[in-house]
Amino acid sequence: MVDAKSVISISPDAKVAVISAMLKHPDDLSTLSAIRQKLIREKAIVDQQLKIGVQNQMEETKDALDILGTTKEQVLGIRSNMKNIDSLCKDAQGLIKDYSRIRKISQTHQNFVATQTLVNNFQELHQDLDRVKKMMYEDMKNILGSAPNLLMVHYQLYKLEQLRNTTMHMARDEALDVKVTLKQYFGRLDQVIEEFEEYLWELTRNMIDLIKKKQGSVIVRVIKIIESEENADTKAVTQTSKSERRTSRPNLGGKKTDKPPRTVRSLRSKFFDVLHDEVSRKFNMLLENVDKEPLECLEATDFVFPDLALVYDELVPRSPSNYKIFPFFVLEYHRHVYELANKIVNSPDLDGGRILHLLRWVREYYANMNHQLGVTEELLEPQLLDGNEQGLIDEYLKLVRTNLIKWTNNMMATASTEFTERQTAPEKDSDKLYHMQTSNLLFEMVNQQITLAGDSQQSTVMEQVVKECIQVIKDYQNKWKALITSEMKKQMESPATAPAGLAEYIMAATNDQIKCAEFADAVLIRIENDNMIKTPKNFDNVKEMLNESMDDFFDVATHGANALLDLAFNDVKEPFSKLHTSSWYDDDPMGLIIATLKDYNDDFRIHLNDYMFNKLIDWMLERLMIAQIDALRNKGARLKFPTCTDRLQQDRAVVFNFFAQYKSMSDLELDFDAIEQLHKFACSTKKSAYLNFYAMKKIYHDLPISLVEDILGRRDDLDRSGTKEIMDPIKEKFKDKDAIDTSRTPTIFSKVKQ
């Protein structure tokens, strides 16, 4: 509901809208009387409030007019009284006999006394100067001493300066030779004043050292002298302004003053100029050597924080608040630090280590300013490095990237030449494992960059450096993969022209990849133990990158191990092609296969990393099982009963005994289950074939039906009708089912040729 006050204050159109909103429905007309009465009551209240407000305003205005009238009467009364006083003064002069003569005599006496004082001071000038110089020289003997005569020397010189100013002012209308003589006479005073002022600035330059020597009272005296001179300057400026106004308005009259003019010395301004020059002197030595020793110059600024702490603790309490001495020193030191940092940034020899050192130093500088002195980064202008820390970080990362790529390219060029030419056998370590030099060299570079990045003490920098290293490592891994693949292709296509020793070099490369994975893990442990990354998010990112890199090293090592298996199995292609053929019944191709693999394994066992050798054995067994299964479908393969049953068992026994040298019996029995069940099915009777297949299919869900049908077709005791008699129930059982259960883990049969 809108109240009456709101309705009154709005425009006519708005009032119509309000009334329309209140009377939307016909039933609202029944409440019209009540609404009207309510609005009348609210309007009456508003009218009463306005009436009271107007009445109060009128009363206050009346009181103000009364006060103005009283004030006017008082001003007129004061003017009348002043006129009476002036009239009485004039009348009193007429009552005193010989008033004008008395006034002249009084003025003459005053002039005589002033002249006598001036002459006496004039005559004693040199003696006074001698005493002042003696006191001043006594203090000057020890610039870091207590300077007990400082205020007295200033006071005496101030009086003598006034004497000079008064004398020169009185002689302003005299002849030129008189002025020159007086100026020469006061020349010695000018020299002493200059010496004293220089002494004052020398004390100012040594202000920090005076604080260190517990001579704070000297600083108080220096500032008192500056304040005294500043007050005198203010009075002189005020007097000059009055004189200029009087000259510009001669008709106003008034009492004239005839005081000697004073030269404004502005010691306060000079005081801060001297302090600025002293701070500049401290930093100029560093700025001169910054091109030769930039980091040493940066560390040499360690005097900044102790000096500022002394200023805050000792100098601020002894200085006027309007001097703002602490902010002055903070900004002076900071601006010179800014200049020094910029000169280092623009140094032509700025390398990655110096960039990181500079970034760390800047962070420490701001932290110390805040923690030790309570000065936040926002108060320090201009911002160090002009706020371009990220630009420097990017420049550093660019240097890291460039150097790492250059080093790894050179390293891989050498390693590639050794790997492809294979003029000598690869080097062996103390455990007789073949190895290349690339892993040590690569992680020497990586650890060097990690150490430099750690000096920055910035988690983001460390993460980005690790990221750059990981990118170079990925290129390194890809190059090794490509190199192994390329050499394997040459070996397979042109074994006669390919240099010998490829297996040895692949073992060396594989061992190096495992060593790289260990190095990467050591880097991660080092970063964590040394707390190089303090931000959890950055550490998690680095951990993820290094773990992924370790996995990639294992992938490259796996690629190398598979290449070794390719070499080994390439040498047994011919014996495998004879399995289950007619020559299989007369010769022993499986014995030849195992003998060849044993020769390879003897080398692998000695010269290959233990972890990779164990993995290689697992993969070799799997390959051999797959090759045996595929051999059942060799061209010309024929299962002759009952002879084939014994031969299949003999082959399994030879293989089992061979791998029993490397694997436990329990694991080996599990691995051989597939080939045993397949051979059992291959030798099944018509009655047991279905049960044997079904038992095998329950375990090996991806066993291809086409495979078992092909194997049955190789049996010499079954014709087509016999094979069909076995296969029809099997096909009928599984016709409405998927050939492979995708929800289950693939078995060895998923790798068999379809």
Coordinates of N, CA, C and O in Angstrom, one line a residue, residues 501-644:
G501 N 75.9 -56.1 -34.2 CA 75.8 -55.6 -32.8 C 74.6 -54.8 -32.5 O 74.5 -54.1 -31.5
L502 N 73.5 -54.9 -33.3 CA 72.3 -54.2 -33.0 C 71.7 -54.6 -31.7 O 71.2 -53.7 -30.9
A503 N 71.6 -55.9 -31.4 CA 71.0 -56.3 -30.2 C 71.8 -55.7 -29.0 O 71.1 -55.3 -28.0
E504 N 73.1 -55.7 -29.0 CA 73.8 -55.1 -27.9 C 73.5 -53.6 -27.7 O 73.3 -53.2 -26.6
Y505 N 73.4 -52.9 -28.8 CA 73.1 -51.5 -28.7 C 71.6 -51.2 -28.3 O 71.4 -50.3 -27.5
I506 N 70.7 -52.1 -28.7 CA 69.3 -51.9 -28.2 C 69.3 -52.2 -26.7 O 68.5 -51.5 -26.0
M507 N 70.1 -53.2 -26.3 CA 70.1 -53.5 -24.8 C 70.7 -52.3 -24.1 O 70.1 -51.9 -23.0
A508 N 71.7 -51.6 -24.6 CA 72.3 -50.4 -24.0 C 71.2 -49.3 -23.9 O 71.1 -48.6 -22.9
A509 N 70.5 -49.1 -25.0 CA 69.5 -48.0 -25.1 C 68.4 -48.4 -24.1 O 67.9 -47.5 -23.4
T510 N 68.0 -49.6 -24.0 CA 66.9 -50.0 -23.1 C 67.3 -49.8 -21.7 O 66.5 -49.3 -20.8
N511 N 68.5 -50.2 -21.3 CA 69.1 -50.0 -20.0 C 69.1 -48.5 -19.6 O 68.8 -48.1 -18.5
D512 N 69.4 -47.7 -20.6 CA 69.5 -46.3 -20.4 C 68.1 -45.7 -20.1 O 68.0 -44.8 -19.3
Q513 N 67.1 -46.2 -20.7 CA 65.7 -45.7 -20.5 C 65.3 -46.1 -19.0 O 64.7 -45.2 -18.4
I514 N 65.7 -47.2 -18.6 CA 65.3 -47.6 -17.2 C 66.1 -46.7 -16.2 O 65.6 -46.2 -15.2
K515 N 67.4 -46.4 -16.6 CA 68.2 -45.6 -15.7 C 67.6 -44.1 -15.7 O 67.5 -43.5 -14.7
C516 N 67.1 -43.7 -16.8 CA 66.4 -42.4 -16.9 C 65.2 -42.3 -16.0 O 64.9 -41.3 -15.4
A517 N 64.4 -43.4 -16.0 CA 63.2 -43.5 -15.2 C 63.6 -43.4 -13.7 O 63.0 -42.7 -12.9
E518 N 64.7 -44.0 -13.3 CA 65.2 -43.9 -11.9 C 65.7 -42.5 -11.6 O 65.5 -42.0 -10.5
F519 N 66.4 -41.9 -12.6 CA 66.8 -40.5 -12.4 C 65.6 -39.6 -12.2 O 65.7 -38.7 -11.4
A520 N 64.6 -39.8 -13.0 CA 63.4 -38.9 -12.9 C 62.8 -39.1 -11.6 O 62.3 -38.1 -10.9
D521 N 62.7 -40.3 -11.1 CA 62.2 -40.6 -9.7 C 63.1 -39.9 -8.7 O 62.5 -39.3 -7.7
A522 N 64.4 -39.9 -8.9 CA 65.3 -39.2 -7.9 C 65.1 -37.7 -7.9 O 65.2 -37.1 -6.9
V523 N 64.8 -37.2 -9.1 CA 64.5 -35.7 -9.2 C 63.2 -35.4 -8.4 O 63.2 -34.4 -7.6
L524 N 62.2 -36.2 -8.5 CA 61.0 -36.0 -7.8 C 61.2 -36.1 -6.3 O 60.7 -35.2 -5.5
I525 N 62.0 -37.1 -5.9 CA 62.3 -37.2 -4.4 C 63.1 -36.0 -3.9 O 62.8 -35.5 -2.8
R526 N 64.0 -35.6 -4.7 CA 64.8 -34.4 -4.4 C 64.0 -33.1 -4.2 O 64.1 -32.4 -3.2
I527 N 63.1 -32.9 -5.1 CA 62.2 -31.7 -5.1 C 61.4 -31.8 -3.8 O 61.2 -30.8 -3.1
E528 N 60.9 -33.0 -3.5 CA 60.0 -33.1 -2.3 C 60.8 -33.0 -1.0 O 60.4 -32.3 -0.1
N529 N 61.9 -33.7 -0.9 CA 62.7 -33.7 0.3 C 63.3 -32.3 0.6 O 63.4 -31.9 1.8
D530 N 63.7 -31.6 -0.4 CA 64.3 -30.3 -0.3 C 63.3 -29.2 -0.2 O 63.6 -28.0 -0.1
N531 N 62.0 -29.6 -0.3 CA 60.9 -28.6 -0.3 C 61.1 -27.5 -1.3 O 60.9 -26.3 -1.0
M532 N 61.5 -27.9 -2.5 CA 61.7 -26.9 -3.5 C 60.5 -26.2 -4.0 O 60.5 -25.1 -4.6
I533 N 59.3 -26.9 -3.9 CA 58.0 -26.4 -4.3 C 57.1 -26.4 -3.1 O 56.8 -27.4 -2.6
K534 N 56.8 -25.1 -2.7 CA 56.0 -25.0 -1.4 C 54.5 -25.0 -1.7 O 53.8 -25.1 -0.7
T535 N 54.1 -24.7 -2.9 CA 52.7 -24.7 -3.2 C 52.2 -26.1 -3.6 O 52.7 -26.7 -4.5
P536 N 51.2 -26.6 -2.9 CA 50.7 -28.0 -3.1 C 50.3 -28.2 -4.6 O 50.6 -29.2 -5.2
K537 N 49.6 -27.2 -5.1 CA 49.1 -27.4 -6.5 C 50.3 -27.5 -7.5 O 50.3 -28.4 -8.4
N538 N 51.3 -26.6 -7.3 CA 52.5 -26.7 -8.2 C 53.2 -28.1 -8.1 O 53.7 -28.7 -9.0
F539 N 53.3 -28.5 -6.8 CA 54.0 -29.8 -6.6 C 53.2 -31.0 -7.2 O 53.8 -31.9 -7.8
D540 N 51.9 -30.9 -7.1 CA 51.1 -32.0 -7.7 C 51.3 -32.0 -9.2 O 51.3 -33.1 -9.8
N541 N 51.4 -30.8 -9.8 CA 51.5 -30.8 -11.3 C 52.9 -31.3 -11.7 O 53.0 -32.1 -12.6
V542 N 53.9 -31.0 -10.9 CA 55.3 -31.5 -11.2 C 55.3 -33.0 -11.0 O 55.9 -33.7 -11.8
K543 N 54.7 -33.5 -9.9 CA 54.7 -34.9 -9.6 C 54.0 -35.7 -10.8 O 54.5 -36.7 -11.2
E544 N 52.9 -35.1 -11.2 CA 52.2 -35.8 -12.3 C 53.1 -35.8 -13.6 O 53.1 -36.8 -14.3
M545 N 53.7 -34.7 -13.9 CA 54.6 -34.6 -15.1 C 55.7 -35.6 -15.0 O 56.0 -36.3 -16.0
L546 N 56.4 -35.7 -13.8 CA 57.5 -36.6 -13.7 C 57.1 -38.1 -13.7 O 57.8 -38.9 -14.3
N547 N 56.0 -38.4 -13.1 CA 55.4 -39.7 -13.1 C 55.1 -40.2 -14.5 O 55.4 -41.3 -14.9
E548 N 54.5 -39.2 -15.3 CA 54.2 -39.5 -16.7 C 55.5 -39.7 -17.5 O 55.5 -40.6 -18.3
S549 N 56.5 -38.9 -17.2 CA 57.8 -39.1 -17.9 C 58.4 -40.5 -17.6 O 58.9 -41.1 -18.5
M550 N 58.3 -40.9 -16.3 CA 58.8 -42.2 -15.9 C 58.1 -43.3 -16.7 O 58.7 -44.3 -17.2
D551 N 56.8 -43.2 -16.8 CA 56.0 -44.2 -17.6 C 56.4 -44.2 -19.1 O 56.5 -45.2 -19.7
D552 N 56.7 -43.0 -19.6 CA 57.2 -42.9 -21.0 C 58.6 -43.5 -21.2 O 58.8 -44.2 -22.2
F553 N 59.4 -43.4 -20.2 CA 60.7 -44.1 -20.2 C 60.5 -45.6 -20.3 O 61.2 -46.3 -21.0
F554 N 59.6 -46.1 -19.5 CA 59.3 -47.5 -19.5 C 58.7 -47.9 -20.8 O 59.0 -49.0 -21.3
D555 N 58.0 -47.0 -21.4 CA 57.4 -47.3 -22.8 C 58.5 -47.5 -23.8 O 58.5 -48.4 -24.6
V556 N 59.5 -46.6 -23.7 CA 60.6 -46.7 -24.7 C 61.5 -47.9 -24.4 O 61.9 -48.6 -25.3
A557 N 61.6 -48.2 -23.1 CA 62.4 -49.5 -22.7 C 61.6 -50.7 -23.2 O 62.2 -51.7 -23.7
T558 N 60.3 -50.7 -23.1 CA 59.4 -51.8 -23.6 C 59.6 -51.9 -25.2 O 59.7 -53.0 -25.7
H559 N 59.6 -50.7 -25.8 CA 59.9 -50.7 -27.3 C 61.2 -51.4 -27.6 O 61.3 -52.2 -28.6
G560 N 62.2 -51.1 -26.8 CA 63.5 -51.7 -27.0 C 63.5 -53.2 -26.8 O 64.1 -54.0 -27.6
A561 N 62.8 -53.6 -25.7 CA 62.7 -55.0 -25.4 C 62.0 -55.8 -26.5 O 62.4 -56.9 -26.9
N562 N 60.9 -55.2 -27.0 CA 60.2 -55.8 -28.1 C 61.0 -55.9 -29.4 O 60.9 -56.9 -30.1
A563 N 61.9 -54.9 -29.5 CA 62.8 -55.0 -30.7 C 63.8 -56.2 -30.5 O 64.1 -56.9 -31.5
L564 N 64.2 -56.4 -29.3 CA 65.1 -57.6 -29.1 C 64.4 -58.9 -29.4 O 64.9 -59.8 -29.9
L565 N 63.1 -58.9 -28.9 CA 62.3 -60.1 -29.2 C 62.1 -60.3 -30.7 O 62.1 -61.4 -31.3
D566 N 61.9 -59.1 -31.4 CA 61.7 -59.2 -32.9 C 63.0 -59.8 -33.5 O 62.9 -60.6 -34.5
L567 N 64.2 -59.4 -33.0 CA 65.4 -60.0 -33.6 C 65.5 -61.5 -33.3 O 65.8 -62.3 -34.2
A568 N 65.1 -61.8 -32.1 CA 65.2 -63.3 -31.7 C 64.2 -64.1 -32.5 O 64.6 -65.2 -33.0
F569 N 63.0 -63.7 -32.6 CA 62.0 -64.5 -33.2 C 62.2 -64.4 -34.8 O 61.7 -65.3 -35.5
N570 N 62.8 -63.4 -35.3 CA 63.1 -63.3 -36.7 C 64.1 -64.5 -37.0 O 64.0 -65.0 -38.2
D571 N 65.0 -64.8 -36.1 CA 65.9 -65.9 -36.3 C 65.3 -67.3 -36.3 O 65.9 -68.3 -36.6
V572 N 64.1 -67.4 -35.7 CA 63.4 -68.7 -35.6 C 62.2 -68.8 -36.4 O 61.3 -69.7 -36.2
K573 N 62.1 -67.9 -37.4 CA 60.9 -68.0 -38.3 C 60.9 -69.4 -39.1 O 59.8 -70.0 -39.2
E574 N 62.0 -69.8 -39.6 CA 62.0 -71.0 -40.4 C 61.7 -72.2 -39.5 O 60.8 -73.0 -39.9
P575 N 62.2 -72.4 -38.3 CA 61.8 -73.6 -37.5 C 60.3 -73.5 -37.1 O 59.7 -74.6 -37.1
F576 N 59.8 -72.3 -36.9 CA 58.4 -72.2 -36.6 C 57.5 -72.6 -37.7 O 56.5 -73.2 -37.6
S577 N 58.0 -72.3 -38.9 CA 57.2 -72.7 -40.1 C 57.2 -74.2 -40.3 O 56.3 -74.7 -41.1
K578 N 58.1 -75.0 -39.7 CA 58.1 -76.4 -39.9 C 57.2 -77.2 -38.8 O 57.0 -78.4 -39.0
L579 N 56.8 -76.4 -37.8 CA 56.0 -77.1 -36.7 C 54.7 -77.6 -37.4 O 54.1 -77.0 -38.2
H580 N 54.4 -78.9 -36.9 CA 53.2 -79.6 -37.3 C 53.1 -79.9 -38.8 O 52.1 -80.4 -39.3
T581 N 54.2 -79.7 -39.5 CA 54.3 -80.2 -40.9 C 54.9 -81.6 -40.9 O 55.3 -82.1 -39.9
S582 N 55.1 -82.1 -42.1 CA 55.7 -83.5 -42.2 C 57.1 -83.6 -41.6 O 57.4 -84.6 -41.0
S583 N 57.9 -82.5 -41.8 CA 59.3 -82.5 -41.3 C 59.3 -82.5 -39.7 O 60.3 -82.9 -39.1
W584 N 58.2 -82.0 -39.1 CA 58.2 -81.9 -37.7 C 58.2 -83.3 -37.0 O 58.8 -83.5 -36.0
Y585 N 57.7 -84.3 -37.7 CA 57.7 -85.6 -37.2 C 59.0 -86.3 -37.3 O 59.3 -87.2 -36.5
D586 N 59.9 -85.8 -38.2 CA 61.2 -86.4 -38.3 C 62.3 -85.6 -37.6 O 63.3 -86.2 -37.1
D587 N 62.2 -84.3 -37.7 CA 63.2 -83.4 -37.0 C 62.7 -82.9 -35.7 O 61.6 -83.3 -35.2
D588 N 63.5 -81.9 -35.1 CA 63.1 -81.3 -33.9 C 63.2 -79.8 -34.0 O 64.1 -79.1 -33.4
P589 N 62.3 -79.2 -34.7 CA 62.3 -77.7 -34.9 C 62.2 -76.9 -33.6 O 62.8 -75.9 -33.4
M590 N 61.3 -77.5 -32.6 CA 61.1 -76.8 -31.4 C 62.4 -76.7 -30.6 O 62.7 -75.8 -29.9
G591 N 63.2 -77.8 -30.7 CA 64.5 -77.8 -30.0 C 65.4 -76.7 -30.5 O 66.2 -76.1 -29.8
L592 N 65.4 -76.5 -31.9 CA 66.2 -75.5 -32.5 C 65.7 -74.1 -32.1 O 66.5 -73.2 -31.8
I593 N 64.4 -74.0 -32.0 CA 63.9 -72.7 -31.5 C 64.3 -72.3 -30.1 O 64.8 -71.2 -29.8
I594 N 64.2 -73.3 -29.2 CA 64.6 -73.1 -27.8 C 66.1 -72.8 -27.7 O 66.5 -72.0 -26.9
A595 N 66.9 -73.5 -28.5 CA 68.3 -73.3 -28.5 C 68.7 -71.9 -28.9 O 69.6 -71.3 -28.3
T596 N 68.0 -71.4 -30.0 CA 68.3 -70.1 -30.4 C 67.9 -69.0 -29.4 O 68.6 -68.1 -29.1
L597 N 66.7 -69.2 -28.8 CA 66.2 -68.3 -27.8 C 67.1 -68.3 -26.6 O 67.3 -67.3 -25.9
K598 N 67.7 -69.5 -26.3 CA 68.6 -69.6 -25.1 C 69.8 -68.8 -25.4 O 70.3 -68.1 -24.4
D599 N 70.4 -68.9 -26.6 CA 71.5 -68.1 -26.9 C 71.3 -66.6 -26.7 O 72.1 -65.8 -26.1
Y600 N 70.1 -66.1 -27.2 CA 69.8 -64.7 -26.9 C 69.6 -64.4 -25.5 O 70.1 -63.4 -24.9
N601 N 68.9 -65.3 -24.7 CA 68.7 -65.0 -23.3 C 69.9 -65.0 -22.5 O 70.0 -64.3 -21.5
D602 N 70.9 -65.8 -22.9 CA 72.2 -65.8 -22.2 C 72.8 -64.4 -22.2 O 73.3 -63.9 -21.2
D603 N 72.7 -63.8 -23.4 CA 73.2 -62.4 -23.5 C 72.3 -61.4 -22.7 O 72.8 -60.5 -22.0
F604 N 71.0 -61.6 -22.9 CA 70.0 -60.7 -22.2 C 70.2 -60.7 -20.7 O 70.2 -59.7 -20.0
R605 N 70.4 -61.9 -20.2 CA 70.5 -62.1 -18.7 C 71.7 -61.4 -18.2 O 71.6 -60.9 -17.0
I606 N 72.8 -61.4 -18.9 CA 74.0 -60.8 -18.4 C 74.0 -59.2 -18.6 O 74.4 -58.5 -17.7
H607 N 73.6 -58.8 -19.8 CA 73.8 -57.4 -20.1 C 72.5 -56.5 -20.1 O 72.6 -55.3 -20.4
L608 N 71.4 -57.1 -19.7 CA 70.1 -56.3 -19.7 C 69.7 -56.1 -18.3 O 69.9 -57.0 -17.4
N609 N 69.1 -55.0 -18.0 CA 68.6 -54.6 -16.7 C 67.7 -55.8 -16.2 O 66.9 -56.3 -16.9
D610 N 67.8 -56.1 -14.9 CA 67.1 -57.3 -14.3 C 65.6 -57.1 -14.5 O 64.8 -58.0 -14.8
Y611 N 65.1 -55.9 -14.2 CA 63.6 -55.6 -14.4 C 63.2 -55.9 -15.8 O 62.2 -56.6 -16.0
M612 N 63.9 -55.3 -16.7 CA 63.5 -55.5 -18.1 C 63.7 -56.9 -18.6 O 63.0 -57.4 -19.4
F613 N 64.7 -57.6 -18.1 CA 64.9 -59.0 -18.4 C 63.7 -59.9 -18.0 O 63.2 -60.7 -18.8
N614 N 63.3 -59.6 -16.8 CA 62.1 -60.4 -16.3 C 60.9 -60.1 -17.1 O 60.1 -61.0 -17.5
K615 N 60.7 -58.8 -17.5 CA 59.6 -58.4 -18.4 C 59.7 -59.1 -19.7 O 58.8 -59.6 -20.3
L616 N 61.0 -59.1 -20.3 CA 61.2 -59.7 -21.6 C 60.9 -61.2 -21.6 O 60.4 -61.7 -22.6
I617 N 61.2 -61.9 -20.5 CA 60.9 -63.3 -20.4 C 59.4 -63.5 -20.5 O 58.9 -64.4 -21.2
D618 N 58.6 -62.7 -19.8 CA 57.2 -62.8 -19.8 C 56.7 -62.6 -21.3 O 55.8 -63.3 -21.8
W619 N 57.2 -61.6 -21.9 CA 56.8 -61.3 -23.3 C 57.2 -62.4 -24.3 O 56.5 -62.7 -25.2
M620 N 58.4 -62.9 -24.0 CA 58.9 -64.0 -24.9 C 58.1 -65.2 -24.8 O 57.7 -65.8 -25.8
L621 N 57.7 -65.6 -23.5 CA 56.8 -66.7 -23.3 C 55.4 -66.5 -24.1 O 54.9 -67.4 -24.7
E622 N 54.9 -65.3 -23.9 CA 53.6 -65.0 -24.6 C 53.8 -65.1 -26.1 O 52.9 -65.7 -26.8
R623 N 54.8 -64.6 -26.6 CA 55.1 -64.6 -28.1 C 55.2 -66.1 -28.5 O 54.7 -66.5 -29.6
L624 N 55.9 -66.9 -27.7 CA 56.1 -68.3 -28.1 C 54.8 -69.0 -28.0 O 54.5 -69.9 -28.9
M625 N 54.0 -68.7 -27.0 CA 52.7 -69.4 -27.0 C 51.8 -69.0 -28.2 O 51.2 -69.9 -28.8
I626 N 51.8 -67.7 -28.6 CA 51.0 -67.3 -29.7 C 51.6 -67.9 -31.0 O 50.8 -68.4 -31.9
A627 N 52.9 -68.0 -31.1 CA 53.6 -68.6 -32.3 C 53.2 -70.1 -32.4 O 53.0 -70.6 -33.5
Q628 N 53.1 -70.8 -31.2 CA 52.8 -72.2 -31.2 C 51.3 -72.4 -31.7 O 51.0 -73.3 -32.4
I629 N 50.4 -71.5 -31.2 CA 49.0 -71.6 -31.6 C 48.9 -71.3 -33.1 O 48.2 -72.0 -33.8
D630 N 49.6 -70.2 -33.6 CA 49.5 -69.9 -35.0 C 50.1 -71.1 -35.8 O 49.7 -71.3 -37.0
A631 N 51.1 -71.7 -35.3 CA 51.8 -72.8 -36.0 C 50.9 -74.0 -36.3 O 51.1 -74.8 -37.2
L632 N 49.8 -74.1 -35.5 CA 48.8 -75.2 -35.7 C 48.1 -75.0 -37.1 O 47.5 -76.0 -37.6
R633 N 48.2 -73.8 -37.6 CA 47.6 -73.5 -38.9 C 48.6 -73.2 -40.0 O 48.4 -72.5 -41.0
N634 N 49.9 -73.7 -39.7 CA 50.9 -73.5 -40.7 C 50.5 -74.2 -42.1 O 49.8 -75.1 -42.1
K635 N 51.1 -73.6 -43.1 CA 50.9 -74.2 -44.4 C 51.5 -75.6 -44.4 O 52.7 -75.8 -44.1
G636 N 50.7 -76.6 -44.7 CA 51.1 -78.0 -44.7 C 51.0 -78.7 -43.4 O 51.5 -79.8 -43.2
A637 N 50.5 -78.0 -42.4 CA 50.4 -78.6 -41.0 C 49.4 -79.7 -41.1 O 48.3 -79.6 -41.7
R638 N 49.7 -80.8 -40.4 CA 48.9 -82.0 -40.4 C 49.1 -82.7 -39.0 O 50.2 -83.1 -38.7
L639 N 48.0 -82.9 -38.3 CA 48.1 -83.6 -37.0 C 47.8 -85.1 -37.3 O 46.6 -85.5 -37.5
K640 N 48.9 -85.8 -37.2 CA 48.8 -87.3 -37.5 C 48.6 -88.0 -36.1 O 49.5 -87.9 -35.2
F641 N 47.6 -88.7 -36.0 CA 47.3 -89.5 -34.8 C 47.8 -90.9 -35.0 O 47.7 -91.5 -36.1
P642 N 48.3 -91.4 -33.9 CA 48.4 -90.9 -32.5 C 49.7 -90.2 -32.3 O 50.0 -89.7 -31.2
T643 N 50.6 -90.1 -33.3 CA 52.0 -89.6 -33.2 C 52.0 -88.1 -32.7 O 52.8 -87.7 -31.8
C644 N 51.1 -87.3 -33.2 CA 51.1 -85.9 -32.9 C 50.8 -85.6 -31.4 O 51.3 -84.7 -30.9

